[in-house]
Amino acid sequence: MISLGARSSGYSSVTSKALVTLALGGVTFLITKALNQPAHVQITLSIMVGGIALILRFLVDFENRLAAVEQLERDGMTEIKRTLGDAFCEISEATELFGLIEASALQTDLVTQLVRNSTQISPTSPPIVYDFVQAKIRETSDFLKQLAEGGTVTYYGEDRDWLLGLTRSATTSIDAISMTAVDHDLWQSEIGQRYLDAQRRAAGTGKRVRRIFVLDAPAMADEPAIRRACEEQRDMQIDVRLLDRAAVPPPLRVQVRDLIVFDDILAYETNPTPTADPRHAQIAVTRLVLTDSRVKECAQLFRELWDVSRRPGEPVPYRNA
């Protein structure tokens, strides 16, 4: 729809052309009359000069409009090229990303499901939901990046998802060193029961599950809690042994810590908070270690401690500390 401004501009342009044409025709008529030209010559020249002026004005306007149209066309083509370039770039990135997903060792449907489900969270969602989801996606992304780089992943506090997930995902073996300072009340807790159930299922499917209870004193082997834990875990086909701190070879004493080695390729370590009473210590830091050299050190530490440990009920061997 043509606006009033455009109409007014069009009308003024036509009026201007008409006035200029009449003015030139009138001037021509006066000049020819002053020269005593015949009447038909005066009229003919006046019409000719006015017509030529009008045609020239139209040609000039046409050229200007044509130049403007050409400029708009160039600008439009530039915008189209930029838009198409951005679109093709996005398509190329999406194609590359989809190709990486297809080539990934992870199940494609799980990754696509994650992307599809994440798109259902919009900025119009409650701020707490939106921010929480953003944080979890960022956390998951960082976690996957660190796993892929084969380094160390750190969680401040006690993590349950890693512990249960790795236990359920183990394919060949689970070798654990349990320190009194860390696991003093684990086995009767909710997470401890779930952890034991996951280990029971792993042992039931033929996977090797071993645990060394590191005791601060030999007399702890007779404590009801330790005896009950050993009996329950042996019934679950978990191979359990006891190790007195005094029986640990001197070169290994500074290395003894709470850890689990899964499939000899990944280590799960926990560090307790400093406290005067070890039985009231809490887990301060949890780490997943994927560095090959460090995992081998953890696996070697477990084997050496396993060799000097004893089965529940066996007498304490005499050793010089």
C-alpha positions as CSV (number, residue, x, y, z in Angstrom):
1,M,0.0,0.0,0.0
2,I,1.5,3.4,-1.0
3,S,1.9,5.8,1.8
4,L,0.7,9.4,1.8
5,G,4.3,10.6,1.9
6,A,5.1,8.6,-1.3
7,R,2.0,9.9,-3.0
8,S,2.9,13.5,-2.1
9,S,6.4,13.0,-3.4
10,G,5.1,11.5,-6.6
11,Y,2.7,14.4,-7.2
12,S,5.3,17.0,-6.5
13,S,7.7,15.4,-9.0
14,V,5.1,15.3,-11.7
15,T,4.1,18.9,-11.0
16,S,7.7,20.0,-11.1
17,K,8.2,18.3,-14.5
18,A,5.0,19.9,-15.9
19,L,6.0,23.4,-14.6
20,V,9.5,23.1,-16.1
21,T,8.1,21.9,-19.4
22,L,5.6,24.8,-19.5
23,A,8.3,27.3,-18.5
24,L,10.7,26.2,-21.2
25,G,7.9,26.1,-23.8
26,G,6.8,29.6,-22.8
27,V,10.4,31.0,-23.0
28,T,10.9,29.4,-26.4
29,F,7.6,30.9,-27.6
30,L,8.6,34.3,-26.4
31,I,12.0,34.1,-28.1
32,T,10.6,32.9,-31.4
33,K,8.0,35.6,-31.3
34,A,10.6,38.2,-30.6
35,L,12.5,37.0,-33.6
36,N,9.3,37.5,-35.7
37,Q,9.0,33.8,-36.5
38,P,5.8,32.5,-38.1
39,A,3.1,31.4,-35.6
40,H,3.4,27.7,-36.5
41,V,7.2,27.8,-36.0
42,Q,6.7,29.5,-32.6
43,I,4.2,26.8,-31.5
44,T,6.3,23.9,-32.9
45,L,9.5,25.0,-31.3
46,S,7.8,25.7,-28.0
47,I,6.3,22.2,-28.0
48,M,9.6,20.6,-29.1
49,V,11.8,22.3,-26.6
50,G,9.3,21.6,-23.8
51,G,8.9,17.9,-24.9
52,I,12.7,17.5,-25.1
53,A,13.1,18.9,-21.6
54,L,10.4,16.6,-20.3
55,I,12.0,13.6,-21.9
56,L,15.4,14.5,-20.5
57,R,13.9,14.9,-17.0
58,F,12.3,11.5,-17.3
59,L,15.5,9.9,-18.6
60,V,17.5,11.4,-15.7
61,D,14.8,10.2,-13.2
62,F,14.8,6.8,-14.9
63,E,18.6,6.5,-14.6
64,N,18.5,7.5,-11.0
65,R,15.8,5.0,-10.2
66,L,17.7,2.3,-12.2
67,A,20.8,3.0,-10.2
68,A,18.9,2.8,-7.0
69,V,17.3,-0.5,-8.0
70,E,20.7,-1.9,-9.0
71,Q,22.1,-0.8,-5.6
72,L,19.2,-2.5,-3.8
73,E,19.8,-5.6,-5.9
74,R,23.5,-5.6,-4.9
75,D,22.6,-5.0,-1.3
76,G,20.0,-7.8,-1.5
77,M,22.4,-10.2,-3.1
78,T,25.0,-9.4,-0.5
79,E,22.5,-10.1,2.3
80,I,21.3,-13.3,0.6
81,K,24.9,-14.5,0.2
82,R,25.6,-13.7,3.9
83,T,22.4,-15.4,5.0
84,L,23.1,-18.4,2.9
85,G,26.7,-18.5,4.0
86,D,25.7,-18.5,7.6
87,A,23.0,-21.2,7.0
88,F,25.5,-23.4,5.1
89,C,28.0,-22.9,7.9
90,E,25.5,-23.9,10.5
91,I,24.5,-26.9,8.3
92,S,28.1,-27.8,7.9
93,E,28.7,-27.6,11.7
94,A,25.5,-29.6,12.3
95,T,26.6,-32.2,9.7
96,E,30.1,-32.4,11.2
97,L,28.6,-32.8,14.7
98,F,26.2,-35.5,13.6
99,G,29.1,-37.3,11.9
100,L,31.1,-37.2,15.2
101,I,28.0,-38.6,17.0
102,E,27.7,-41.4,14.5
103,A,31.4,-42.2,14.8
104,S,31.4,-42.0,18.6
105,A,31.7,-45.1,20.7
106,L,28.7,-44.0,22.7
107,Q,25.2,-45.1,21.6
108,T,23.9,-42.6,19.1
109,D,20.3,-42.7,20.3
110,L,21.4,-41.8,23.9
111,V,23.3,-38.7,22.7
112,T,20.5,-37.5,20.4
113,Q,18.0,-38.2,23.2
114,L,20.1,-35.9,25.5
115,V,20.0,-33.1,22.8
116,R,16.3,-33.6,22.2
117,N,15.4,-33.5,25.8
118,S,17.6,-30.4,26.5
119,T,15.7,-28.5,23.8
120,Q,12.5,-28.9,25.9
121,I,14.0,-26.5,28.5
122,S,13.3,-23.0,27.2
123,P,14.2,-19.5,28.6
124,T,10.6,-19.2,29.6
125,S,11.0,-22.0,32.1
126,P,11.3,-21.0,35.8
127,P,14.6,-19.4,36.4
128,I,15.7,-22.0,39.0
129,V,15.0,-24.8,36.5
130,Y,16.7,-23.1,33.6
131,D,19.8,-22.2,35.6
132,F,20.0,-25.7,37.2
133,V,19.8,-27.4,33.8
134,Q,22.4,-25.1,32.4
135,A,24.7,-25.9,35.3
136,K,24.2,-29.7,34.9
137,I,24.8,-29.6,31.2
138,R,28.0,-27.6,31.8
139,E,29.1,-30.0,34.5
140,T,28.4,-33.0,32.3
141,S,30.3,-31.4,29.4
142,D,33.3,-30.8,31.6
143,F,33.1,-34.3,33.0
144,L,33.1,-35.9,29.6
145,K,36.0,-33.6,28.5
146,Q,38.2,-34.7,31.4
147,L,37.3,-38.3,30.9
148,A,38.1,-38.1,27.2
149,E,41.5,-36.5,27.9
150,G,42.3,-39.4,30.3
151,G,43.3,-37.3,33.3
152,T,41.7,-36.8,36.7
153,V,38.2,-35.8,37.6
154,T,37.6,-34.3,41.0
155,Y,34.4,-34.0,43.0
156,Y,34.4,-32.1,46.3
157,G,32.6,-34.3,48.9
158,E,31.2,-37.8,48.7
159,D,29.9,-38.9,45.3
160,R,27.4,-41.7,45.0
161,D,26.7,-41.6,41.2
162,W,30.3,-42.4,40.2
163,L,30.6,-45.2,42.8
164,L,27.4,-47.0,41.9
165,G,27.7,-46.3,38.2
166,L,31.3,-47.7,38.0
167,T,30.4,-50.7,40.1
168,R,27.5,-51.6,37.8
169,S,29.6,-50.9,34.7
170,A,32.7,-53.0,35.7
171,T,33.4,-55.7,33.2
172,T,36.2,-57.8,34.8
173,S,37.2,-56.8,38.3
174,I,36.6,-54.6,41.3
175,D,39.5,-54.3,43.8
176,A,38.9,-52.1,46.8
177,I,40.9,-50.9,49.8
178,S,38.6,-49.9,52.7
179,M,40.1,-47.6,55.3
180,T,38.6,-47.4,58.8
181,A,38.7,-43.6,58.7
182,V,36.6,-43.4,55.5
183,D,34.3,-46.5,55.6
184,H,33.7,-46.7,59.4
185,D,29.9,-46.5,59.0
186,L,29.5,-47.0,55.3
187,W,28.1,-50.5,55.2
188,Q,25.0,-49.8,57.2
189,S,24.1,-46.6,55.3
190,E,21.8,-46.4,52.4
191,I,24.6,-45.8,49.9
192,G,26.6,-48.6,51.4
193,Q,23.8,-51.0,51.0
194,R,23.3,-50.0,47.4
195,Y,27.0,-50.3,46.8
196,L,27.1,-53.8,48.3
197,D,24.1,-54.9,46.2
198,A,25.9,-53.7,43.0
199,Q,29.0,-55.6,44.0
200,R,26.9,-58.7,44.8
201,R,25.4,-58.6,41.3
202,A,28.8,-58.1,39.8
203,A,30.3,-61.1,41.7
204,G,27.2,-63.1,40.8
205,T,27.9,-62.6,37.1
206,G,31.5,-63.9,37.4
207,K,33.4,-60.7,37.9
208,R,36.2,-60.7,40.4
209,V,35.4,-58.6,43.5
210,R,38.0,-58.2,46.2
211,R,38.2,-56.1,49.3
212,I,40.9,-55.4,51.9
213,F,39.8,-54.0,55.2
214,V,42.8,-52.0,56.6
215,L,42.6,-52.1,60.5
216,D,44.2,-49.6,62.7
217,A,44.9,-52.3,65.3
218,P,44.7,-56.2,65.2
219,A,42.0,-56.2,67.9
220,M,39.6,-54.5,65.5
221,A,39.2,-57.8,63.7
222,D,37.1,-59.0,66.6
223,E,34.8,-56.0,66.6
224,P,31.2,-57.0,65.8
225,A,30.9,-54.4,63.0
226,I,34.0,-55.7,61.2
227,R,33.1,-59.4,61.7
228,R,29.5,-58.7,60.4
229,A,30.8,-56.8,57.4
230,C,33.2,-59.6,56.5
231,E,30.6,-62.3,56.9
232,E,28.0,-60.4,54.8
233,Q,30.4,-59.7,52.0
234,R,31.7,-63.2,51.9
235,D,28.1,-64.4,51.5
236,M,27.9,-62.1,48.5
237,Q,30.9,-63.9,46.9
238,I,33.2,-60.9,47.7
239,D,36.7,-62.1,48.5
240,V,37.5,-60.3,51.8
241,R,40.8,-60.0,53.6
242,L,42.1,-58.1,56.6
243,L,45.2,-56.1,56.8
244,D,46.7,-54.6,60.0
245,R,48.5,-51.3,59.5
246,A,51.5,-52.7,61.3
247,A,51.7,-55.5,58.7
248,V,52.0,-53.1,55.8
249,P,55.6,-53.1,54.4
250,P,57.3,-49.8,55.4
251,P,57.7,-48.5,51.8
252,L,54.0,-48.8,51.2
253,R,52.7,-47.2,54.5
254,V,52.6,-43.7,53.1
255,Q,50.7,-45.0,50.0
256,V,47.9,-46.8,51.8
257,R,44.6,-45.0,51.1
258,D,41.0,-45.6,50.4
259,L,40.6,-46.5,46.8
260,I,38.9,-48.8,44.3
261,V,40.4,-50.1,41.0
262,F,37.9,-50.9,38.3
263,D,38.9,-53.3,35.5
264,D,42.6,-52.2,36.2
265,I,42.0,-49.2,34.0
266,L,40.3,-46.7,36.3
267,A,40.8,-45.7,40.0
268,Y,38.3,-44.2,42.4
269,E,40.0,-42.5,45.3
270,T,38.5,-40.7,48.4
271,N,40.3,-38.5,50.9
272,P,38.9,-38.0,54.4
273,T,38.7,-34.7,56.2
274,P,41.3,-34.2,59.0
275,T,39.9,-35.0,62.4
276,A,41.1,-36.1,65.8
277,D,38.8,-39.1,65.8
278,P,39.2,-41.2,62.6
279,R,35.8,-42.8,63.2
280,H,34.1,-39.4,62.7
281,A,35.9,-38.4,59.5
282,Q,33.9,-37.4,56.4
283,I,34.9,-37.7,52.8
284,A,36.4,-34.4,51.6
285,V,37.4,-35.1,48.0
286,T,36.5,-37.9,45.5
287,R,38.7,-38.4,42.4
288,L,38.4,-40.5,39.3
289,V,41.9,-41.3,38.0
290,L,42.3,-42.3,34.4
291,T,46.0,-41.6,33.9
292,D,47.5,-44.9,32.9
293,S,50.6,-44.7,35.0
294,R,48.7,-43.7,38.2
295,V,46.1,-46.4,37.7
296,K,48.9,-49.0,37.3
297,E,50.4,-47.7,40.6
298,C,47.0,-48.1,42.3
299,A,46.6,-51.7,40.9
300,Q,50.2,-52.6,42.0
301,L,49.5,-51.2,45.5
302,F,46.4,-53.3,45.8
303,R,48.3,-56.5,44.7
304,E,51.1,-55.9,47.2
305,L,48.7,-55.2,50.0
306,W,46.6,-58.3,49.0
307,D,49.7,-60.5,49.3
308,V,50.4,-59.4,52.9
309,S,46.8,-59.4,54.1
310,R,45.0,-62.4,55.8
311,R,41.6,-64.0,55.6
312,P,39.2,-63.3,58.4
313,G,39.7,-65.7,61.2
314,E,43.3,-66.4,60.4
315,P,45.8,-65.6,63.2
316,V,47.8,-62.4,63.0
317,P,51.3,-63.2,61.7
318,Y,54.2,-61.8,63.7
319,R,56.0,-59.0,62.0
320,N,58.5,-56.4,63.2
321,A,57.0,-53.0,62.5
